[in-house]
mmCIF file with all atom_site columns, C-alpha atoms and ligand atoms in Angstrom:
data_model
loop_
_atom_site.group_PDB
_atom_site.id
_atom_site.type_symbol
_atom_site.label_atom_id
_atom_site.label_alt_id
_atom_site.label_comp_id
_atom_site.label_asym_id
_atom_site.label_entity_id
_atom_site.label_seq_id
_atom_site.pdbx_PDB_ins_code
_atom_site.Cartn_x
_atom_site.Cartn_y
_atom_site.Cartn_z
_atom_site.occupancy
_atom_site.B_iso_or_equiv
_atom_site.pdbx_formal_charge
_atom_site.auth_seq_id
_atom_site.auth_comp_id
_atom_site.auth_asym_id
_atom_site.auth_atom_id
_atom_site.pdbx_PDB_model_num
ATOM   1   C CA . MET A 1 1   ? -86.020  2.744   3.894  1.00 0.00 ? 258 MET A CA 1
ATOM   2   C CA . ASN A 1 2   ? -86.291  5.714   6.330  1.00 0.00 ? 259 ASN A CA 1
ATOM   3   C CA . LYS A 1 3   ? -83.969  6.699   9.117  1.00 0.00 ? 260 LYS A CA 1
ATOM   4   C CA . TYR A 1 4   ? -86.147  5.287   11.888 1.00 0.00 ? 261 TYR A CA 1
ATOM   5   C CA . ASN A 1 5   ? -85.604  1.808   13.253 1.00 0.00 ? 262 ASN A CA 1
ATOM   6   C CA . ASN A 1 6   ? -89.450  1.227   14.049 1.00 0.00 ? 263 ASN A CA 1
ATOM   7   C CA . VAL A 1 7   ? -91.321  3.293   11.585 1.00 0.00 ? 264 VAL A CA 1
ATOM   8   C CA . PHE A 1 8   ? -92.748  1.442   8.544  1.00 0.00 ? 265 PHE A CA 1
ATOM   9   C CA . VAL A 1 9   ? -93.948  3.496   5.648  1.00 0.00 ? 266 VAL A CA 1
ATOM   10  C CA . VAL A 1 10  ? -96.593  1.629   3.643  1.00 0.00 ? 267 VAL A CA 1
ATOM   11  C CA . ASN A 1 11  ? -95.870  3.232   0.216  1.00 0.00 ? 268 ASN A CA 1
ATOM   12  C CA . HIS A 1 12  ? -97.965  0.685   -1.756 1.00 0.00 ? 269 HIS A CA 1
ATOM   13  C CA . PRO A 1 13  ? -99.314  2.128   -5.211 1.00 0.00 ? 270 PRO A CA 1
ATOM   14  C CA . LEU A 1 14  ? -102.811 2.029   -3.793 1.00 0.00 ? 271 LEU A CA 1
ATOM   15  C CA . CYS A 1 15  ? -101.899 4.010   -0.655 1.00 0.00 ? 272 CYS A CA 1
ATOM   16  C CA . CYS A 1 16  ? -100.104 6.663   -2.746 1.00 0.00 ? 273 CYS A CA 1
ATOM   17  C CA . HIS A 1 17  ? -103.190 6.866   -5.074 1.00 0.00 ? 274 HIS A CA 1
ATOM   18  C CA . ASN A 1 18  ? -105.688 7.133   -2.271 1.00 0.00 ? 275 ASN A CA 1
ATOM   19  C CA . LEU A 1 19  ? -103.371 9.601   -0.377 1.00 0.00 ? 276 LEU A CA 1
ATOM   20  C CA . SER A 1 20  ? -103.634 12.030  -3.348 1.00 0.00 ? 277 SER A CA 1
ATOM   21  C CA . ILE A 1 21  ? -107.376 11.743  -3.135 1.00 0.00 ? 278 ILE A CA 1
ATOM   22  C CA . ILE A 1 22  ? -107.476 12.582  0.545  1.00 0.00 ? 279 ILE A CA 1
ATOM   23  C CA . ARG A 1 23  ? -104.788 15.420  0.402  1.00 0.00 ? 280 ARG A CA 1
ATOM   24  C CA . ASN A 1 24  ? -106.841 17.162  -2.272 1.00 0.00 ? 281 ASN A CA 1
ATOM   25  C CA . LYS A 1 25  ? -108.957 20.008  -0.659 1.00 0.00 ? 282 LYS A CA 1
ATOM   26  C CA . ALA A 1 26  ? -111.659 19.635  -3.289 1.00 0.00 ? 283 ALA A CA 1
ATOM   27  C CA . THR A 1 27  ? -112.265 16.011  -1.999 1.00 0.00 ? 284 THR A CA 1
ATOM   28  C CA . ASN A 1 28  ? -115.769 15.872  -0.388 1.00 0.00 ? 285 ASN A CA 1
ATOM   29  C CA . ALA A 1 29  ? -116.241 14.125  3.084  1.00 0.00 ? 286 ALA A CA 1
ATOM   30  C CA . GLU A 1 30  ? -117.751 10.733  1.591  1.00 0.00 ? 287 GLU A CA 1
ATOM   31  C CA . VAL A 1 31  ? -115.037 10.422  -0.950 1.00 0.00 ? 288 VAL A CA 1
ATOM   32  C CA . PHE A 1 32  ? -112.434 11.212  1.697  1.00 0.00 ? 289 PHE A CA 1
ATOM   33  C CA . ARG A 1 33  ? -113.688 8.686   4.085  1.00 0.00 ? 290 ARG A CA 1
ATOM   34  C CA . ASN A 1 34  ? -113.848 6.052   1.479  1.00 0.00 ? 291 ASN A CA 1
ATOM   35  C CA . ALA A 1 35  ? -110.268 6.722   0.448  1.00 0.00 ? 292 ALA A CA 1
ATOM   36  C CA . ILE A 1 36  ? -109.194 6.317   3.866  1.00 0.00 ? 293 ILE A CA 1
ATOM   37  C CA . ARG A 1 37  ? -110.901 3.185   4.292  1.00 0.00 ? 294 ARG A CA 1
ATOM   38  C CA . ARG A 1 38  ? -109.129 1.837   1.337  1.00 0.00 ? 295 ARG A CA 1
ATOM   39  C CA . ILE A 1 39  ? -105.805 2.666   2.921  1.00 0.00 ? 296 ILE A CA 1
ATOM   40  C CA . THR A 1 40  ? -106.668 1.357   6.224  1.00 0.00 ? 297 THR A CA 1
ATOM   41  C CA . TYR A 1 41  ? -106.661 -2.220  4.886  1.00 0.00 ? 298 TYR A CA 1
ATOM   42  C CA . LEU A 1 42  ? -103.120 -1.874  3.632  1.00 0.00 ? 299 LEU A CA 1
ATOM   43  C CA . LEU A 1 43  ? -101.955 -0.302  6.925  1.00 0.00 ? 300 LEU A CA 1
ATOM   44  C CA . PHE A 1 44  ? -103.415 -3.182  8.868  1.00 0.00 ? 301 PHE A CA 1
ATOM   45  C CA . TYR A 1 45  ? -101.809 -5.647  6.583  1.00 0.00 ? 302 TYR A CA 1
ATOM   46  C CA . LYS A 1 46  ? -98.406  -4.266  7.815  1.00 0.00 ? 303 LYS A CA 1
ATOM   47  C CA . ALA A 1 47  ? -99.561  -3.502  11.335 1.00 0.00 ? 304 ALA A CA 1
ATOM   48  C CA . THR A 1 48  ? -100.562 -7.088  11.922 1.00 0.00 ? 305 THR A CA 1
ATOM   49  C CA . GLU A 1 49  ? -98.116  -9.073  9.670  1.00 0.00 ? 306 GLU A CA 1
ATOM   50  C CA . ASP A 1 50  ? -96.095  -10.336 12.742 1.00 0.00 ? 307 ASP A CA 1
ATOM   51  C CA . LEU A 1 51  ? -98.984  -11.554 14.862 1.00 0.00 ? 308 LEU A CA 1
ATOM   52  C CA . GLU A 1 52  ? -98.084  -14.952 16.199 1.00 0.00 ? 309 GLU A CA 1
ATOM   53  C CA . LEU A 1 53  ? -99.730  -18.067 15.154 1.00 0.00 ? 310 LEU A CA 1
ATOM   54  C CA . GLU A 1 54  ? -100.286 -21.660 16.638 1.00 0.00 ? 311 GLU A CA 1
ATOM   55  C CA . ASP A 1 55  ? -100.908 -25.026 15.171 1.00 0.00 ? 312 ASP A CA 1
ATOM   56  C CA . VAL A 1 56  ? -104.507 -26.284 15.116 1.00 0.00 ? 313 VAL A CA 1
ATOM   57  C CA . ASN A 1 57  ? -106.100 -29.446 13.981 1.00 0.00 ? 314 ASN A CA 1
ATOM   58  C CA . ILE A 1 58  ? -109.036 -28.976 11.733 1.00 0.00 ? 315 ILE A CA 1
ATOM   59  C CA . GLU A 1 59  ? -111.010 -31.087 9.472  1.00 0.00 ? 316 GLU A CA 1
ATOM   60  C CA . THR A 1 60  ? -111.911 -29.849 5.936  1.00 0.00 ? 317 THR A CA 1
ATOM   61  C CA . PRO A 1 61  ? -114.870 -31.295 3.937  1.00 0.00 ? 318 PRO A CA 1
ATOM   62  C CA . LEU A 1 62  ? -112.206 -33.648 2.521  1.00 0.00 ? 319 LEU A CA 1
ATOM   63  C CA . GLU A 1 63  ? -109.756 -34.563 5.361  1.00 0.00 ? 320 GLU A CA 1
ATOM   64  C CA . LYS A 1 64  ? -108.043 -33.740 8.608  1.00 0.00 ? 321 LYS A CA 1
ATOM   65  C CA . CYS A 1 65  ? -105.200 -31.414 8.274  1.00 0.00 ? 322 CYS A CA 1
ATOM   66  C CA . GLN A 1 66  ? -102.862 -29.125 10.415 1.00 0.00 ? 323 GLN A CA 1
ATOM   67  C CA . SER A 1 67  ? -103.438 -25.417 10.034 1.00 0.00 ? 324 SER A CA 1
ATOM   68  C CA . LYS A 1 68  ? -102.641 -22.289 11.952 1.00 0.00 ? 325 LYS A CA 1
ATOM   69  C CA . MET A 1 69  ? -104.688 -19.670 13.787 1.00 0.00 ? 326 MET A CA 1
ATOM   70  C CA . LEU A 1 70  ? -103.883 -16.641 15.898 1.00 0.00 ? 327 LEU A CA 1
ATOM   71  C CA . LYS A 1 71  ? -102.442 -17.625 19.403 1.00 0.00 ? 328 LYS A CA 1
ATOM   72  C CA . ALA A 1 72  ? -105.430 -17.843 21.610 1.00 0.00 ? 329 ALA A CA 1
ATOM   73  C CA . ASP A 1 73  ? -103.618 -16.499 24.717 1.00 0.00 ? 330 ASP A CA 1
ATOM   74  C CA . LYS A 1 74  ? -102.906 -12.872 23.012 1.00 0.00 ? 331 LYS A CA 1
ATOM   75  C CA . GLU A 1 75  ? -105.466 -10.369 23.492 1.00 0.00 ? 332 GLU A CA 1
ATOM   76  C CA . ILE A 1 76  ? -105.565 -7.668  20.581 1.00 0.00 ? 333 ILE A CA 1
ATOM   77  C CA . ILE A 1 77  ? -106.725 -4.311  21.633 1.00 0.00 ? 334 ILE A CA 1
ATOM   78  C CA . ILE A 1 78  ? -107.765 -1.654  19.187 1.00 0.00 ? 335 ILE A CA 1
ATOM   79  C CA . ALA A 1 79  ? -107.472 1.738   20.637 1.00 0.00 ? 336 ALA A CA 1
ATOM   80  C CA . PRO A 1 80  ? -108.817 4.631   18.549 1.00 0.00 ? 337 PRO A CA 1
ATOM   81  C CA . ILE A 1 81  ? -108.043 7.984   19.663 1.00 0.00 ? 338 ILE A CA 1
ATOM   82  C CA . LEU A 1 82  ? -111.307 10.050  19.381 1.00 0.00 ? 339 LEU A CA 1
ATOM   83  C CA . ARG A 1 83  ? -112.447 11.311  17.023 1.00 0.00 ? 340 ARG A CA 1
ATOM   84  C CA . ALA A 1 84  ? -110.446 10.914  13.996 1.00 0.00 ? 341 ALA A CA 1
ATOM   85  C CA . GLY A 1 85  ? -109.243 7.504   14.907 1.00 0.00 ? 342 GLY A CA 1
ATOM   86  C CA . LEU A 1 86  ? -112.748 6.043   14.627 1.00 0.00 ? 343 LEU A CA 1
ATOM   87  C CA . ILE A 1 87  ? -112.208 6.027   10.798 1.00 0.00 ? 344 ILE A CA 1
ATOM   88  C CA . PHE A 1 88  ? -109.699 3.181   11.100 1.00 0.00 ? 345 PHE A CA 1
ATOM   89  C CA . SER A 1 89  ? -111.608 1.301   14.013 1.00 0.00 ? 346 SER A CA 1
ATOM   90  C CA . ASP A 1 90  ? -114.435 -0.047  12.030 1.00 0.00 ? 347 ASP A CA 1
ATOM   91  C CA . ILE A 1 91  ? -112.092 -1.613  9.526  1.00 0.00 ? 348 ILE A CA 1
ATOM   92  C CA . ALA A 1 92  ? -109.674 -2.841  12.284 1.00 0.00 ? 349 ALA A CA 1
ATOM   93  C CA . ASN A 1 93  ? -112.815 -4.510  13.998 1.00 0.00 ? 350 ASN A CA 1
ATOM   94  C CA . GLU A 1 94  ? -113.913 -5.838  10.675 1.00 0.00 ? 351 GLU A CA 1
ATOM   95  C CA . ILE A 1 95  ? -110.725 -7.829  10.030 1.00 0.00 ? 352 ILE A CA 1
ATOM   96  C CA . MET A 1 96  ? -110.291 -8.591  13.664 1.00 0.00 ? 353 MET A CA 1
ATOM   97  C CA . PRO A 1 97  ? -113.854 -9.300  15.019 1.00 0.00 ? 354 PRO A CA 1
ATOM   98  C CA . PHE A 1 98  ? -112.409 -10.924 18.133 1.00 0.00 ? 355 PHE A CA 1
ATOM   99  C CA . ALA A 1 99  ? -110.482 -7.762  19.254 1.00 0.00 ? 356 ALA A CA 1
ATOM   100 C CA . THR A 1 100 ? -111.343 -5.542  22.209 1.00 0.00 ? 357 THR A CA 1
ATOM   101 C CA . VAL A 1 101 ? -111.982 -1.916  21.426 1.00 0.00 ? 358 VAL A CA 1
ATOM   102 C CA . ARG A 1 102 ? -111.047 0.659   23.930 1.00 0.00 ? 359 ARG A CA 1
ATOM   103 C CA . HIS A 1 103 ? -111.546 4.268   23.136 1.00 0.00 ? 360 HIS A CA 1
ATOM   104 C CA . ILE A 1 104 ? -109.150 6.980   23.966 1.00 0.00 ? 361 ILE A CA 1
ATOM   105 C CA . GLY A 1 105 ? -110.669 10.615  24.269 1.00 0.00 ? 362 GLY A CA 1
ATOM   106 C CA . MET A 1 106 ? -107.999 13.279  23.841 1.00 0.00 ? 363 MET A CA 1
ATOM   107 C CA . TYR A 1 107 ? -108.183 16.579  22.054 1.00 0.00 ? 364 TYR A CA 1
ATOM   108 C CA . ARG A 1 108 ? -105.460 19.060  21.501 1.00 0.00 ? 365 ARG A CA 1
ATOM   109 C CA . ASP A 1 109 ? -105.093 22.229  23.193 1.00 0.00 ? 366 ASP A CA 1
ATOM   110 C CA . GLU A 1 110 ? -104.618 24.641  20.300 1.00 0.00 ? 367 GLU A CA 1
ATOM   111 C CA . GLU A 1 111 ? -102.450 27.112  22.287 1.00 0.00 ? 368 GLU A CA 1
ATOM   112 C CA . THR A 1 112 ? -100.063 24.672  23.865 1.00 0.00 ? 369 THR A CA 1
ATOM   113 C CA . LEU A 1 113 ? -100.474 21.804  21.387 1.00 0.00 ? 370 LEU A CA 1
ATOM   114 C CA . THR A 1 114 ? -100.698 19.382  24.405 1.00 0.00 ? 371 THR A CA 1
ATOM   115 C CA . PRO A 1 115 ? -103.239 16.671  24.591 1.00 0.00 ? 372 PRO A CA 1
ATOM   116 C CA . VAL A 1 116 ? -106.056 17.082  26.987 1.00 0.00 ? 373 VAL A CA 1
ATOM   117 C CA . TRP A 1 117 ? -107.713 13.850  28.354 1.00 0.00 ? 374 TRP A CA 1
ATOM   118 C CA . TYR A 1 118 ? -111.527 13.584  28.343 1.00 0.00 ? 375 TYR A CA 1
ATOM   119 C CA . TYR A 1 119 ? -112.268 9.890   28.065 1.00 0.00 ? 376 TYR A CA 1
ATOM   120 C CA . ASN A 1 120 ? -110.505 6.757   28.767 1.00 0.00 ? 377 ASN A CA 1
ATOM   121 C CA . LYS A 1 121 ? -111.831 3.152   28.323 1.00 0.00 ? 378 LYS A CA 1
ATOM   122 C CA . ILE A 1 122 ? -108.724 1.505   29.619 1.00 0.00 ? 379 ILE A CA 1
ATOM   123 C CA . PRO A 1 123 ? -109.300 -0.639  32.809 1.00 0.00 ? 380 PRO A CA 1
ATOM   124 C CA . VAL A 1 124 ? -107.340 0.347   35.901 1.00 0.00 ? 381 VAL A CA 1
ATOM   125 C CA . GLU A 1 125 ? -106.314 -3.275  36.478 1.00 0.00 ? 382 GLU A CA 1
ATOM   126 C CA . PHE A 1 126 ? -104.683 -4.785  33.454 1.00 0.00 ? 383 PHE A CA 1
ATOM   127 C CA . GLU A 1 127 ? -104.139 -8.500  33.764 1.00 0.00 ? 384 GLU A CA 1
ATOM   128 C CA . ASN A 1 128 ? -101.356 -10.258 31.788 1.00 0.00 ? 385 ASN A CA 1
ATOM   129 C CA . PRO A 1 129 ? -100.120 -7.121  30.140 1.00 0.00 ? 386 PRO A CA 1
ATOM   130 C CA . GLU A 1 130 ? -97.461  -9.103  28.314 1.00 0.00 ? 387 GLU A CA 1
ATOM   131 C CA . SER A 1 131 ? -100.103 -10.988 26.451 1.00 0.00 ? 388 SER A CA 1
ATOM   132 C CA . LYS A 1 132 ? -101.775 -7.771  25.023 1.00 0.00 ? 389 LYS A CA 1
ATOM   133 C CA . ILE A 1 133 ? -101.131 -6.422  21.549 1.00 0.00 ? 390 ILE A CA 1
ATOM   134 C CA . ILE A 1 134 ? -102.263 -2.847  21.298 1.00 0.00 ? 391 ILE A CA 1
ATOM   135 C CA . LEU A 1 135 ? -103.050 -0.927  18.038 1.00 0.00 ? 392 LEU A CA 1
ATOM   136 C CA . ILE A 1 136 ? -103.418 2.606   18.732 1.00 0.00 ? 393 ILE A CA 1
ATOM   137 C CA . LEU A 1 137 ? -105.177 4.432   15.834 1.00 0.00 ? 394 LEU A CA 1
ATOM   138 C CA . ASP A 1 138 ? -104.928 8.123   14.914 1.00 0.00 ? 395 ASP A CA 1
ATOM   139 C CA . PRO A 1 139 ? -104.679 9.338   11.309 1.00 0.00 ? 396 PRO A CA 1
ATOM   140 C CA . MET A 1 140 ? -102.366 12.166  11.946 1.00 0.00 ? 397 MET A CA 1
ATOM   141 C CA . LEU A 1 141 ? -99.173  11.864  13.928 1.00 0.00 ? 398 LEU A CA 1
ATOM   142 C CA . ALA A 1 142 ? -98.212  15.472  14.127 1.00 0.00 ? 399 ALA A CA 1
ATOM   143 C CA . THR A 1 143 ? -96.226  16.681  17.256 1.00 0.00 ? 400 THR A CA 1
ATOM   144 C CA . GLY A 1 144 ? -96.312  13.182  18.667 1.00 0.00 ? 401 GLY A CA 1
ATOM   145 C CA . ASN A 1 145 ? -97.786  14.424  21.996 1.00 0.00 ? 402 ASN A CA 1
ATOM   146 C CA . SER A 1 146 ? -101.072 12.420  21.933 1.00 0.00 ? 403 SER A CA 1
ATOM   147 C CA . ALA A 1 147 ? -99.197  9.453   20.672 1.00 0.00 ? 404 ALA A CA 1
ATOM   148 C CA . ILE A 1 148 ? -96.784  9.543   23.605 1.00 0.00 ? 405 ILE A CA 1
ATOM   149 C CA . GLU A 1 149 ? -99.904  10.113  26.073 1.00 0.00 ? 406 GLU A CA 1
ATOM   150 C CA . SER A 1 150 ? -101.666 7.175   24.796 1.00 0.00 ? 407 SER A CA 1
ATOM   151 C CA . ILE A 1 151 ? -98.641  4.832   24.522 1.00 0.00 ? 408 ILE A CA 1
ATOM   152 C CA . LYS A 1 152 ? -97.889  5.835   28.132 1.00 0.00 ? 409 LYS A CA 1
ATOM   153 C CA . LEU A 1 153 ? -101.180 4.648   29.107 1.00 0.00 ? 410 LEU A CA 1
ATOM   154 C CA . PHE A 1 154 ? -100.486 1.082   28.105 1.00 0.00 ? 411 PHE A CA 1
ATOM   155 C CA . ALA A 1 155 ? -96.771  1.283   28.977 1.00 0.00 ? 412 ALA A CA 1
ATOM   156 C CA . ASN A 1 156 ? -97.377  2.265   32.475 1.00 0.00 ? 413 ASN A CA 1
ATOM   157 C CA . LYS A 1 157 ? -99.625  -0.846  32.793 1.00 0.00 ? 414 LYS A CA 1
ATOM   158 C CA . LYS A 1 158 ? -96.606  -2.912  31.755 1.00 0.00 ? 415 LYS A CA 1
ATOM   159 C CA . VAL A 1 159 ? -97.392  -3.722  28.428 1.00 0.00 ? 416 VAL A CA 1
ATOM   160 C CA . PRO A 1 160 ? -94.064  -4.179  26.651 1.00 0.00 ? 417 PRO A CA 1
ATOM   161 C CA . GLN A 1 161 ? -93.256  -1.549  24.030 1.00 0.00 ? 418 GLN A CA 1
ATOM   162 C CA . LYS A 1 162 ? -92.791  -4.077  21.350 1.00 0.00 ? 419 LYS A CA 1
ATOM   163 C CA . ASN A 1 163 ? -96.357  -5.160  21.782 1.00 0.00 ? 420 ASN A CA 1
ATOM   164 C CA . ILE A 1 164 ? -97.624  -1.624  21.055 1.00 0.00 ? 421 ILE A CA 1
ATOM   165 C CA . ARG A 1 165 ? -98.253  -0.425  17.462 1.00 0.00 ? 422 ARG A CA 1
ATOM   166 C CA . PHE A 1 166 ? -99.382  3.126   16.339 1.00 0.00 ? 423 PHE A CA 1
ATOM   167 C CA . VAL A 1 167 ? -101.134 3.263   13.170 1.00 0.00 ? 424 VAL A CA 1
ATOM   168 C CA . SER A 1 168 ? -101.299 6.615   11.379 1.00 0.00 ? 425 SER A CA 1
ATOM   169 C CA . LEU A 1 169 ? -102.012 7.780   7.853  1.00 0.00 ? 426 LEU A CA 1
ATOM   170 C CA . ILE A 1 170 ? -99.652  10.700  7.718  1.00 0.00 ? 427 ILE A CA 1
ATOM   171 C CA . SER A 1 171 ? -96.801  11.495  10.137 1.00 0.00 ? 428 SER A CA 1
ATOM   172 C CA . ALA A 1 172 ? -94.614  14.456  10.753 1.00 0.00 ? 429 ALA A CA 1
ATOM   173 C CA . PRO A 1 173 ? -90.885  14.026  11.297 1.00 0.00 ? 430 PRO A CA 1
ATOM   174 C CA . GLU A 1 174 ? -91.113  15.946  14.426 1.00 0.00 ? 431 GLU A CA 1
ATOM   175 C CA . GLY A 1 175 ? -93.688  13.663  15.749 1.00 0.00 ? 432 GLY A CA 1
ATOM   176 C CA . LEU A 1 176 ? -91.930  10.498  14.829 1.00 0.00 ? 433 LEU A CA 1
ATOM   177 C CA . ASP A 1 177 ? -88.535  11.929  16.540 1.00 0.00 ? 434 ASP A CA 1
ATOM   178 C CA . ASN A 1 178 ? -90.599  12.706  19.563 1.00 0.00 ? 435 ASN A CA 1
ATOM   179 C CA . VAL A 1 179 ? -92.229  9.239   19.862 1.00 0.00 ? 436 VAL A CA 1
ATOM   180 C CA . GLN A 1 180 ? -89.164  7.376   18.955 1.00 0.00 ? 437 GLN A CA 1
ATOM   181 C CA . LYS A 1 181 ? -87.241  9.219   21.800 1.00 0.00 ? 438 LYS A CA 1
ATOM   182 C CA . TYR A 1 182 ? -89.550  8.158   24.402 1.00 0.00 ? 439 TYR A CA 1
ATOM   183 C CA . TYR A 1 183 ? -90.849  4.718   23.070 1.00 0.00 ? 440 TYR A CA 1
ATOM   184 C CA . PRO A 1 184 ? -88.140  3.569   20.665 1.00 0.00 ? 441 PRO A CA 1
ATOM   185 C CA . ASP A 1 185 ? -89.475  0.036   20.582 1.00 0.00 ? 442 ASP A CA 1
ATOM   186 C CA . VAL A 1 186 ? -93.056  0.973   19.589 1.00 0.00 ? 443 VAL A CA 1
ATOM   187 C CA . LYS A 1 187 ? -93.641  0.160   15.873 1.00 0.00 ? 444 LYS A CA 1
ATOM   188 C CA . ILE A 1 188 ? -95.187  3.090   13.988 1.00 0.00 ? 445 ILE A CA 1
ATOM   189 C CA . ILE A 1 189 ? -97.109  2.164   10.715 1.00 0.00 ? 446 ILE A CA 1
ATOM   190 C CA . THR A 1 190 ? -97.836  5.113   8.471  1.00 0.00 ? 447 THR A CA 1
ATOM   191 C CA . ALA A 1 191 ? -98.563  5.851   4.798  1.00 0.00 ? 448 ALA A CA 1
ATOM   192 C CA . SER A 1 192 ? -96.509  8.782   4.498  1.00 0.00 ? 449 SER A CA 1
ATOM   193 C CA . ILE A 1 193 ? -93.747  10.786  6.336  1.00 0.00 ? 450 ILE A CA 1
ATOM   194 C CA . ASP A 1 194 ? -94.537  14.340  5.299  1.00 0.00 ? 451 ASP A CA 1
ATOM   195 C CA . ASN A 1 195 ? -92.228  17.341  5.316  1.00 0.00 ? 452 ASN A CA 1
ATOM   196 C CA . CYS A 1 196 ? -92.784  19.348  8.697  1.00 0.00 ? 453 CYS A CA 1
ATOM   197 C CA . LEU A 1 197 ? -95.171  20.740  11.028 1.00 0.00 ? 454 LEU A CA 1
ATOM   198 C CA . ASN A 1 198 ? -96.462  24.437  10.623 1.00 0.00 ? 455 ASN A CA 1
ATOM   199 C CA . LYS A 1 199 ? -96.469  26.808  13.534 1.00 0.00 ? 456 LYS A CA 1
ATOM   200 C CA . HIS A 1 200 ? -99.983  25.671  14.551 1.00 0.00 ? 457 HIS A CA 1
ATOM   201 C CA . GLY A 1 201 ? -98.846  21.987  14.711 1.00 0.00 ? 458 GLY A CA 1
ATOM   202 C CA . TYR A 1 202 ? -100.649 20.947  11.317 1.00 0.00 ? 459 TYR A CA 1
ATOM   203 C CA . ILE A 1 203 ? -98.507  18.683  9.056  1.00 0.00 ? 460 ILE A CA 1
ATOM   204 C CA . ARG A 1 204 ? -97.399  20.039  5.779  1.00 0.00 ? 461 ARG A CA 1
ATOM   205 C CA . PRO A 1 205 ? -98.502  19.269  3.169  1.00 0.00 ? 462 PRO A CA 1
ATOM   206 C CA . GLY A 1 206 ? -100.879 16.908  5.152  1.00 0.00 ? 463 GLY A CA 1
ATOM   207 C CA . LEU A 1 207 ? -104.495 17.025  4.550  1.00 0.00 ? 464 LEU A CA 1
ATOM   208 C CA . GLY A 1 208 ? -105.809 19.656  6.968  1.00 0.00 ? 465 GLY A CA 1
ATOM   209 C CA . ASP A 1 209 ? -107.854 18.751  10.061 1.00 0.00 ? 466 ASP A CA 1
ATOM   210 C CA . ALA A 1 210 ? -108.526 14.913  9.561  1.00 0.00 ? 467 ALA A CA 1
ATOM   211 C CA . GLY A 1 211 ? -111.411 14.922  12.212 1.00 0.00 ? 468 GLY A CA 1
ATOM   212 C CA . ASP A 1 212 ? -113.070 17.748  10.430 1.00 0.00 ? 469 ASP A CA 1
ATOM   213 C CA . ARG A 1 213 ? -112.738 16.242  6.952  1.00 0.00 ? 470 ARG A CA 1
ATOM   214 C CA . ILE A 1 214 ? -113.958 12.836  7.958  1.00 0.00 ? 471 ILE A CA 1
ATOM   215 C CA . PHE A 1 215 ? -117.023 14.189  9.910  1.00 0.00 ? 472 PHE A CA 1
ATOM   216 C CA . ASN A 1 216 ? -117.737 17.105  7.430  1.00 0.00 ? 473 ASN A CA 1
ATOM   217 C CA . THR A 1 217 ? -117.301 19.835  10.114 1.00 0.00 ? 474 THR A CA 1
ATOM   218 C CA . VAL A 1 218 ? -114.886 21.933  8.046  1.00 0.00 ? 475 VAL A CA 1
ATOM   219 C CA . GLU A 1 219 ? -115.914 25.517  8.696  1.00 0.00 ? 476 GLU A CA 1
ATOM   220 C CA . ASN A 1 220 ? -115.115 27.789  5.590  1.00 0.00 ? 477 ASN A CA 1
HETATM 221 N N1 . LIG B 2 .   ? -104.332 16.831  13.260 1.00 0.00 ? 608 LIG B N1 1
HETATM 222 C C1 . LIG B 2 .   ? -104.786 17.060  12.138 1.00 0.00 ? 608 LIG B C1 1
HETATM 223 O O1 . LIG B 2 .   ? -106.039 16.600  11.824 1.00 0.00 ? 608 LIG B O1 1
HETATM 224 N N2 . LIG B 2 .   ? -104.120 17.429  11.143 1.00 0.00 ? 608 LIG B N2 1
HETATM 225 C C2 . LIG B 2 .   ? -102.795 17.808  11.227 1.00 0.00 ? 608 LIG B C2 1
HETATM 226 O O2 . LIG B 2 .   ? -102.075 18.170  10.234 1.00 0.00 ? 608 LIG B O2 1
HETATM 227 C C3 . LIG B 2 .   ? -102.299 17.623  12.582 1.00 0.00 ? 608 LIG B C3 1
HETATM 228 C C4 . LIG B 2 .   ? -102.931 17.159  13.577 1.00 0.00 ? 608 LIG B C4 1
#
């Protein structure tokens, strides 16, 4: 349980175990990436548990039967925020190979902590927005500013908030408050709500810079 209506913390024992691996500053990039991948499956179990199904008739090698498949009229869009979000998108695509992947390029201005756009693969015309299910991916939900910018992108194209999910590894309370203030019906799926942000906008205790640790660009 947490104080937010639409924030789901996946505190499965395997998430907790792997979170400790990635929080540890001694963990190297290869082990770091693999531990995140293991957590990703568990996050996506939660993020996709309410996808709608429809009845289908199929024939097994033994007999005809009724079964269920994902509703064909829904389009699932995976939207990783570059660059750290890429660590989630391979697995998202593996478990949902029919999904569309639309990258979002944003970096954080370190002075103002506001997001700066540099790439956006979202079409200008967005047909049937109510039939889209959007999974925005970013391992660190810190100030919430990039989350709000990326949600706005889809909300402005009339995708209902309830169809938008934000998947993160670690979230800061400040960022959750911020996102929930503007988009209360967007579901946030995370493995941890940490203590707070430091003055540079990093999550405490967190894990440092996720992108640098994933892509082995930590400068000592
Ligand atoms: N981005 C990161 O990679 N880490 C943080 O702690 C905050 C934002």
